[in-house]
Short mmCIF file of C-alpha atoms and ligand atoms in Angstrom, two decimals:
data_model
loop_
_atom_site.label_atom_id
_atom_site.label_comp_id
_atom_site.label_asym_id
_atom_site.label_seq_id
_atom_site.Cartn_x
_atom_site.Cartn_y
_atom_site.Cartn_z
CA UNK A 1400 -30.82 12.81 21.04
CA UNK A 1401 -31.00 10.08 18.48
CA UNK A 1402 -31.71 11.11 15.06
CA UNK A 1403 -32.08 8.30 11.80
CA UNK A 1404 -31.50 8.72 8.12
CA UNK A 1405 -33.71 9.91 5.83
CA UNK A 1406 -34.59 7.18 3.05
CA UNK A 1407 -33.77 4.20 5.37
CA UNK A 1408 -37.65 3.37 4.31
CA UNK A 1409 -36.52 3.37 0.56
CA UNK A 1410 -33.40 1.62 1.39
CA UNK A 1411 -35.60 -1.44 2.65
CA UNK A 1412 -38.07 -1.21 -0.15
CA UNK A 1413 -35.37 -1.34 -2.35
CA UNK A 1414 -33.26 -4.42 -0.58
CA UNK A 1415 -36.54 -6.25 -0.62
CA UNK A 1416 -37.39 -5.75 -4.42
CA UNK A 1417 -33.94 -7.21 -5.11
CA UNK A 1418 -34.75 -10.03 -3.04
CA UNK A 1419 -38.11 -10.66 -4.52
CA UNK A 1420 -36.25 -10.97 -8.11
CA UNK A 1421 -33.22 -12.78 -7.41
CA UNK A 1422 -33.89 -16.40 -8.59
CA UNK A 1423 -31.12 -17.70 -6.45
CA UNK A 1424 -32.18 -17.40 -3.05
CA UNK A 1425 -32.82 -20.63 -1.32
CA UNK A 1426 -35.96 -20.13 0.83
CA UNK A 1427 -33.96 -20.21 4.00
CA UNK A 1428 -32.09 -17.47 2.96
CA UNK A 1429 -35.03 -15.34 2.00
CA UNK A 1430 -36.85 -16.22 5.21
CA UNK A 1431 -32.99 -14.96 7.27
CA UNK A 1432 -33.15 -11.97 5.12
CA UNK A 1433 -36.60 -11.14 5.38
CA UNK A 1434 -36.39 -11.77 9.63
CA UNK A 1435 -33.53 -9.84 9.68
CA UNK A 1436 -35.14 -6.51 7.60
CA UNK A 1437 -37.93 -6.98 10.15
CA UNK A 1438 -36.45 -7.19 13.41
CA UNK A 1439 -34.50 -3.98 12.23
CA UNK A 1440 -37.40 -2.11 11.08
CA UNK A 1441 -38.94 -2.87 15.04
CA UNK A 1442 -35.41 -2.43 16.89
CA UNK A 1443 -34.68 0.91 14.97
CA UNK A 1444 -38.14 1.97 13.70
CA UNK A 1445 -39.25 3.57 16.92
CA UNK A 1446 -39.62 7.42 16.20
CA UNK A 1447 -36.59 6.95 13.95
CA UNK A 1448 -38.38 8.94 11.05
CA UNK A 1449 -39.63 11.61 13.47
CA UNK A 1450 -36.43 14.03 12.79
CA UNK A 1451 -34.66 12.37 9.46
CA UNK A 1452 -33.44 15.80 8.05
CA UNK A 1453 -30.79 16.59 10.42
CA UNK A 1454 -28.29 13.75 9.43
CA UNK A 1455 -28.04 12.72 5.98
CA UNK A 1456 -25.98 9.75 4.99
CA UNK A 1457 -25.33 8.80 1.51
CA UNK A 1458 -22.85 6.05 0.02
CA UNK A 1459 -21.19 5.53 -3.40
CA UNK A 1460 -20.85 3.13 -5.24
CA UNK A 1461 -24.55 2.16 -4.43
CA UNK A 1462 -23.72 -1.39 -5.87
CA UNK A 1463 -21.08 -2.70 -3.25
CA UNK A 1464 -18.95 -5.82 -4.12
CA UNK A 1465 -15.88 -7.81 -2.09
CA UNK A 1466 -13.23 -6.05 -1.91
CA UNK A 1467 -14.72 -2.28 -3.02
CA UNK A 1468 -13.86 0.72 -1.45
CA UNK A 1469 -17.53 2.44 0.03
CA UNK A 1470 -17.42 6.58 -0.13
CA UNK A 1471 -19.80 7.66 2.58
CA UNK A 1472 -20.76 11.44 2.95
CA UNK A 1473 -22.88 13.14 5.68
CA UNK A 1474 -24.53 16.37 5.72
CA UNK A 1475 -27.01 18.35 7.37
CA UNK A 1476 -25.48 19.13 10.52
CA UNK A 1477 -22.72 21.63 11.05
CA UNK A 1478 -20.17 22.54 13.72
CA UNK A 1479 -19.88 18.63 15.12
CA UNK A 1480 -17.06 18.27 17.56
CA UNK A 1481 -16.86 14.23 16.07
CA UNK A 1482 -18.30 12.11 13.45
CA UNK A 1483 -17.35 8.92 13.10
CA UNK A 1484 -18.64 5.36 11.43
CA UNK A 1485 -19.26 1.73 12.10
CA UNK A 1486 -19.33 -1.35 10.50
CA UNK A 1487 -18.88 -4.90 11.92
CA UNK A 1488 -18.44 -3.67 15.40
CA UNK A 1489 -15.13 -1.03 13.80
CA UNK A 1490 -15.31 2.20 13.86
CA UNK A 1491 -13.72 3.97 11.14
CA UNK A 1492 -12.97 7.92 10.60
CA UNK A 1493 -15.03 10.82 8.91
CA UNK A 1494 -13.70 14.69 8.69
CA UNK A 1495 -15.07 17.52 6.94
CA UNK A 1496 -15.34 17.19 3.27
CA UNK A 1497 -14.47 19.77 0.71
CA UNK A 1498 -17.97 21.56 0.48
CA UNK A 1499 -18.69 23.23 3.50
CA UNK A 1500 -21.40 21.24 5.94
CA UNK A 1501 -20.57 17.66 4.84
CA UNK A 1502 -18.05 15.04 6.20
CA UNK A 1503 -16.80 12.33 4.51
CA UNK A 1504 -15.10 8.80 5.23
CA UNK A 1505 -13.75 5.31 3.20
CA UNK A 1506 -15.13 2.32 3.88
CA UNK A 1507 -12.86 -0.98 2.52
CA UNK A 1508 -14.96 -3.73 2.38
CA UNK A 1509 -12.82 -6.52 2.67
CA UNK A 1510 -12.29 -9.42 -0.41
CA UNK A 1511 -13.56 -12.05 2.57
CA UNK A 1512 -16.24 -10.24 3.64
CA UNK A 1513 -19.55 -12.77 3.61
CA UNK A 1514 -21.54 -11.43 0.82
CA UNK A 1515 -24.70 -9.95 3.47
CA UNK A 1516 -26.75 -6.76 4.27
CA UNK A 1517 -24.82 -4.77 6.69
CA UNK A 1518 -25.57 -2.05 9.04
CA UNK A 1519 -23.06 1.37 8.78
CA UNK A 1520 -23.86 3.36 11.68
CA UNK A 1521 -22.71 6.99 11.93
CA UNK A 1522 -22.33 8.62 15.32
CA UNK A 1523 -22.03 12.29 15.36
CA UNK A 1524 -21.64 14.65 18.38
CA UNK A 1525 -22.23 18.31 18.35
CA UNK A 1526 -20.57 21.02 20.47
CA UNK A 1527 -23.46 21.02 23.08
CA UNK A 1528 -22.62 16.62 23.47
CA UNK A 1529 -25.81 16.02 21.64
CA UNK A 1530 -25.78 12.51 19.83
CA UNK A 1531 -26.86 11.94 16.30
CA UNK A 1532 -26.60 8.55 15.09
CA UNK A 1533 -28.07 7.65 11.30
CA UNK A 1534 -27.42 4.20 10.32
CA UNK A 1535 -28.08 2.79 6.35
CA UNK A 1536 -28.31 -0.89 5.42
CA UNK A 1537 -25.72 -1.94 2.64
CA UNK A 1538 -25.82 -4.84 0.80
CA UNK A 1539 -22.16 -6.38 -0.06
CA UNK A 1540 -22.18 -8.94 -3.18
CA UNK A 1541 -20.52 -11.78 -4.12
CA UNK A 1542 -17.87 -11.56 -6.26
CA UNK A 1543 -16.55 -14.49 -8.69
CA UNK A 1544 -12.96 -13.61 -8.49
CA UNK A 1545 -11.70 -16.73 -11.05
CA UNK A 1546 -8.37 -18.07 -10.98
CA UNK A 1547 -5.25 -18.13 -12.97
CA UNK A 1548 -2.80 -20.65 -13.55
CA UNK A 1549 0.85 -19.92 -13.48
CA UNK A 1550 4.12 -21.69 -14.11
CA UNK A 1551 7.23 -19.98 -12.42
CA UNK A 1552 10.86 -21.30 -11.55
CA UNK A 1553 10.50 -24.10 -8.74
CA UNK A 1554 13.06 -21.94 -6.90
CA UNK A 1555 10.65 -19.26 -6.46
CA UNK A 1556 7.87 -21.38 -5.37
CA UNK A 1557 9.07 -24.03 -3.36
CA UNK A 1558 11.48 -22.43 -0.86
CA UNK A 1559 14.74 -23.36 0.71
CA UNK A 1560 14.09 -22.96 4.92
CA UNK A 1561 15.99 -19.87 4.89
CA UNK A 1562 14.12 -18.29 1.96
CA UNK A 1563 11.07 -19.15 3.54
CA UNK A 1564 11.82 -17.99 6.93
CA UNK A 1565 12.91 -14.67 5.00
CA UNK A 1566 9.45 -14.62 3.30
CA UNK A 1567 7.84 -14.80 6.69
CA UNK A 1568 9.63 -12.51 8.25
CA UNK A 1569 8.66 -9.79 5.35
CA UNK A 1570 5.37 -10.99 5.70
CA UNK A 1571 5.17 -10.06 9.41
CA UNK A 1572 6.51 -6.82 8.70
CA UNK A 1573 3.61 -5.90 6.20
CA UNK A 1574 1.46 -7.03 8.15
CA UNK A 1575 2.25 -5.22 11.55
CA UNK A 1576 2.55 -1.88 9.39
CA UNK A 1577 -0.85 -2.39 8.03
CA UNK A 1578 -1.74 -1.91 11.54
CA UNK A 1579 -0.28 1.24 11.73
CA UNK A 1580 -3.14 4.17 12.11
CA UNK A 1581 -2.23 7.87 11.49
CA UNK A 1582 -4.61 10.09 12.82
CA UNK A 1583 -3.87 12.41 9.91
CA UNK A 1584 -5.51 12.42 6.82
CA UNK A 1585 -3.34 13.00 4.07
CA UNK A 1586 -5.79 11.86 1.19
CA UNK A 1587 -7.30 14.57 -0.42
CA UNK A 1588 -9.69 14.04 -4.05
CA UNK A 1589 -9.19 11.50 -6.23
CA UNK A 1590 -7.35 8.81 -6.38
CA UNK A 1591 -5.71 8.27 -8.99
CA UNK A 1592 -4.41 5.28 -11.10
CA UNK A 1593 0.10 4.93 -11.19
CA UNK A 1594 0.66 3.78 -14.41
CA UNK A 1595 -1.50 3.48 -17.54
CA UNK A 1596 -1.69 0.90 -19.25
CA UNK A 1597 -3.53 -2.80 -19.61
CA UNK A 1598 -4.61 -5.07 -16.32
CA UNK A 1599 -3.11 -8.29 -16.75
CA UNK A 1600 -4.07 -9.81 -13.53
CA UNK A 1601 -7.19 -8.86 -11.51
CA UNK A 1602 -7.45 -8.09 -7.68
CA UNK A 1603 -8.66 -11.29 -6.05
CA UNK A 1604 -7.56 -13.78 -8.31
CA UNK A 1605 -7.03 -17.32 -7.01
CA UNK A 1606 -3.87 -18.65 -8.15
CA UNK A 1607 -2.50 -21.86 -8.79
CA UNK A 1608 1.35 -22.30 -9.16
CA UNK A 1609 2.64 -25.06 -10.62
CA UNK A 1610 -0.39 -26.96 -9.88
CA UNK A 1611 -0.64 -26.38 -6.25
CA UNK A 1612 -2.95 -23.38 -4.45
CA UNK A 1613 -1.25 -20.27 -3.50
CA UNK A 1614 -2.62 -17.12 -1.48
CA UNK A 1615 -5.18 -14.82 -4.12
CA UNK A 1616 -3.79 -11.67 -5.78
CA UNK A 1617 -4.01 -9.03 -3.26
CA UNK A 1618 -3.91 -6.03 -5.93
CA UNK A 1619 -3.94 -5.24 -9.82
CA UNK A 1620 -1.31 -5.83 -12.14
CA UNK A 1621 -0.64 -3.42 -14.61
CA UNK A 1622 1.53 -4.17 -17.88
CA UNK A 1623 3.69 -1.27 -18.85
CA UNK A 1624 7.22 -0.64 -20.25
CA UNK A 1625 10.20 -1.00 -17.92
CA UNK A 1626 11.00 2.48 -16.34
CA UNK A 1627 7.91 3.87 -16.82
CA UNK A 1628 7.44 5.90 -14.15
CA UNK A 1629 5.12 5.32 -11.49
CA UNK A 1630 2.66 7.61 -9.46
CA UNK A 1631 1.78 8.34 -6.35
CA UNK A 1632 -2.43 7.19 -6.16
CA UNK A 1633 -2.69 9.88 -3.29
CA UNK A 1634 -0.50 12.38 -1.36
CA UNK A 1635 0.92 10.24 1.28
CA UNK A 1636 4.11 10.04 3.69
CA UNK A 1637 6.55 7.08 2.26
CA UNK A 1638 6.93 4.44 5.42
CA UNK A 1639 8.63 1.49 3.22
CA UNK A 1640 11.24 1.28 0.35
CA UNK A 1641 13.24 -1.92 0.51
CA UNK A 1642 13.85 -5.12 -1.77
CA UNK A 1643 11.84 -8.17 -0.32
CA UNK A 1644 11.38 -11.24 -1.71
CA UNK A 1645 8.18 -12.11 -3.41
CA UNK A 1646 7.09 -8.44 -4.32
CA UNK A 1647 11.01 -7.41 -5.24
CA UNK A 1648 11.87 -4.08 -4.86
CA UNK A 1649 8.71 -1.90 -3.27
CA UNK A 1650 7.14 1.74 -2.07
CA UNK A 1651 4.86 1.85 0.10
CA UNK A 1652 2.65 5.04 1.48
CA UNK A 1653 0.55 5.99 4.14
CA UNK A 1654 -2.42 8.17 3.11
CA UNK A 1655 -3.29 8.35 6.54
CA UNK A 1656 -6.58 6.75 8.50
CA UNK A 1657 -5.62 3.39 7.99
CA UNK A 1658 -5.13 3.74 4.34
CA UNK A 1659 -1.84 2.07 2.63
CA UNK A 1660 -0.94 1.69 -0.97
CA UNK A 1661 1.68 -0.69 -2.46
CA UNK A 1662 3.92 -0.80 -5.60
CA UNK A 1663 6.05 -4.12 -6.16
CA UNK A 1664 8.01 -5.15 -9.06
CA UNK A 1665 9.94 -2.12 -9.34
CA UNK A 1666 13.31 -1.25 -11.30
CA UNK A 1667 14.10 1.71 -9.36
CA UNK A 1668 12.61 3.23 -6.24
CA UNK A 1669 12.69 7.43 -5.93
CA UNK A 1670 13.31 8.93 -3.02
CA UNK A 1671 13.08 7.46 1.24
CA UNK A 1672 11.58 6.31 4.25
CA UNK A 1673 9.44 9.53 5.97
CA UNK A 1674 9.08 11.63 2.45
CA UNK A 1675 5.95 13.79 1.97
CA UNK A 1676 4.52 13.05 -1.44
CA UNK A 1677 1.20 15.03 -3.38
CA UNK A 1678 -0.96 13.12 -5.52
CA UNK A 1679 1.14 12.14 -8.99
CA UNK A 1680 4.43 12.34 -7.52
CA UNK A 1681 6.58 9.85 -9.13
CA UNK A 1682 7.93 7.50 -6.45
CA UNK A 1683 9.62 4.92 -8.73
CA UNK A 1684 9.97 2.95 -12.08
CA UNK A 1685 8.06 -0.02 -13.33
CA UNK A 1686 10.25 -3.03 -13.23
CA UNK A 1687 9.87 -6.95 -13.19
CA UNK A 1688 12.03 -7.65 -9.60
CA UNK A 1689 10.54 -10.28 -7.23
CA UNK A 1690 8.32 -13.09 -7.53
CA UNK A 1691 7.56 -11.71 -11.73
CA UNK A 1692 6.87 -13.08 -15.19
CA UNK A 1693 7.27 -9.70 -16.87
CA UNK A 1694 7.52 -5.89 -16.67
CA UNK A 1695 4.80 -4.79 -14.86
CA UNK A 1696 3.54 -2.54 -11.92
CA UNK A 1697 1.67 -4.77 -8.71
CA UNK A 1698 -0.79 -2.19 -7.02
CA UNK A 1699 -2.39 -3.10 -3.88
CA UNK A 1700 -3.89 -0.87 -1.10
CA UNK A 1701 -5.04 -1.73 2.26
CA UNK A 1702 -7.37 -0.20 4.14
CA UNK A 1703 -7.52 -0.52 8.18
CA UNK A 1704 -6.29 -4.20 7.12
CA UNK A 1705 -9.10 -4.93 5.08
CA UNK A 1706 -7.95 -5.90 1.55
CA UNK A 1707 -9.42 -3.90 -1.00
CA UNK A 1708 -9.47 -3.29 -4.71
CA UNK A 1709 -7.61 -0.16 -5.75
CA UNK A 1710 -9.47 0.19 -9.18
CA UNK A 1711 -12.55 0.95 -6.60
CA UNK A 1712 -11.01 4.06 -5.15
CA UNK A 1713 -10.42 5.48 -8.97
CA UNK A 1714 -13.34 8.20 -9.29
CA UNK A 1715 -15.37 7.39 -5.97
CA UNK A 1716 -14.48 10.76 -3.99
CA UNK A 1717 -15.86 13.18 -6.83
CA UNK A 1718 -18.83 12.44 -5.38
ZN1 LIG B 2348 0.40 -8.71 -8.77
#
């Protein structure tokens, strides 16, 4: 049995009045966009409205941007052996959420994704192997990350071979435990932010060093006092403490279903590899170690390797 959303109507209605008043699309574009709304309103229209109660998808924030972090919840339908989502061709994970009846997943959206209207498909199967698929159309915007010039020892910039084979090396490291998927899900509520205090460089930023063009900021910086002491976003299991080049000495934590969050730049780091930690935990103090111009905490998360902005997850699952 295949059963669509409720509202996917409105959702097109409302896609379309945006299109009508944005000044900006070339012609072409509006003529892709409009093709595209209409050969998914004749591929998924048939009897897609007849049954739209049973599987209710809703996502938050309902402005998405690069690099933001999508909450999706579904209700309607209870004792469902799996629920799952999908979106460009991966699947990502859904549970049960806290109120009884609804499940709930993160979507990263990647800083690279094209800006585009996307289809999120969710798949749920019941006990009796009945299929219920609902899929929503979400827009993802552009984002004008800027760019920010810095001027930092040549030492740290242009690197000896052995630094920079060092540098790579750490980099394949990262990258193969961003990889990493633990069934679990250790996230629970919000997400919350490590240290206060005032952003001093945005997630996304384009950088140039010393005049030449270096890889964008991958998280937030955060300006605070040397050993203040630094949170835990989420409960998580610790899978990284070590001192590496660029990002000095760093935590890292699993929250489970893809979902990784980093802290660089520290003074101190608490505790070791394989540690359980709740929500607010401290795992370490801020410091200015690495690649740094100052004391200050570097907070990143990645999410099933898509790099996202960890200011988005602040407030999204109290949904
Ligand atoms: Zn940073």
């Amino acid at each position: 049995m295949w059963v669509e959303v409720a509202g996917i109507a409105e959702q097109l209605e409302a896609i379309q009045m945006r299109l009508s008043q944005d000044k900006n699309l070339t012609l072409l574009r509006r003529f892709q966009l409009f093709f595209f709304i209409t050969v998914f309103l004749m591929t998924m229209g048939r009897g897609a409205f007849a049954e739209n109660t049973l599987l209710r998808v809703e996502y938050f924030p309902s402005v998405v941007k690069q690099g933001d972090v999508c909450f999706i919840k579904a209700s309607g339908l209870t004792s469902l052996k799996s629920i799952y989502g999908e979106f460009r061709g991966e699947k990502f994970p859904m549970a049960f959420g806290a109120r009884n009846g609804t499940y709930e997943g993160l979507l990263g959206i990647d800083r690279n994704t094209p800006p585009a209207i996307y289809e999120i498909k969710i798949v749920a199967i019941d006990g009796s192997q009945s299929v219920y698929s609902s899929a929503l159309l979400l827009k993802v915007e552009k984002v004008n990350f800027g760019t920010q010039n810095l001027s930092l020892p040549p030492s740290m910039v242009d690197l000896d071979p052995k630094t920079l084979e060092r540098v790579n090396k750490e980099a394949r490291r990262l990258t193969e435990l961003f990889q990493g998927f633990r069934d679990e899900r250790l996230w629970s509520g919000a997400f919350i932010r490590p240290v206060p205090g005032e952003l001093t460089a945005a997630f996304g930023l384009g950088r140039i060093i010393n005049g030449q063009h270096r890889s964008p900021h991958t998280g937030v910086d955060i300006r605070a006092e040397e050993g203040t002491p630094v949170l835990a976003c989420n409960n998580g299991v610790v899978v990284l403490v070590d001192q590496l080049f660029f990002p000095g000495k760093s935590v890292i934590l699993d929250h489970g279903w893809g979902i990784y969050s980093m802290y660089f730049h520290l003074s101190e780091a608490l505790g070791g590899e394989g540690d359980r930690i709740s929500t607010g935990a401290v795992l370490g103090r801020v410091g200015s170690t690495g690649r740094s111009t100052g004391f200050h905490l570097h907070w990143g998360v990645r999410m099933n390797g898509a790099q996202v902005n960890p200011l988005s997850l602040l407030g999204l699952t109290e949904h």
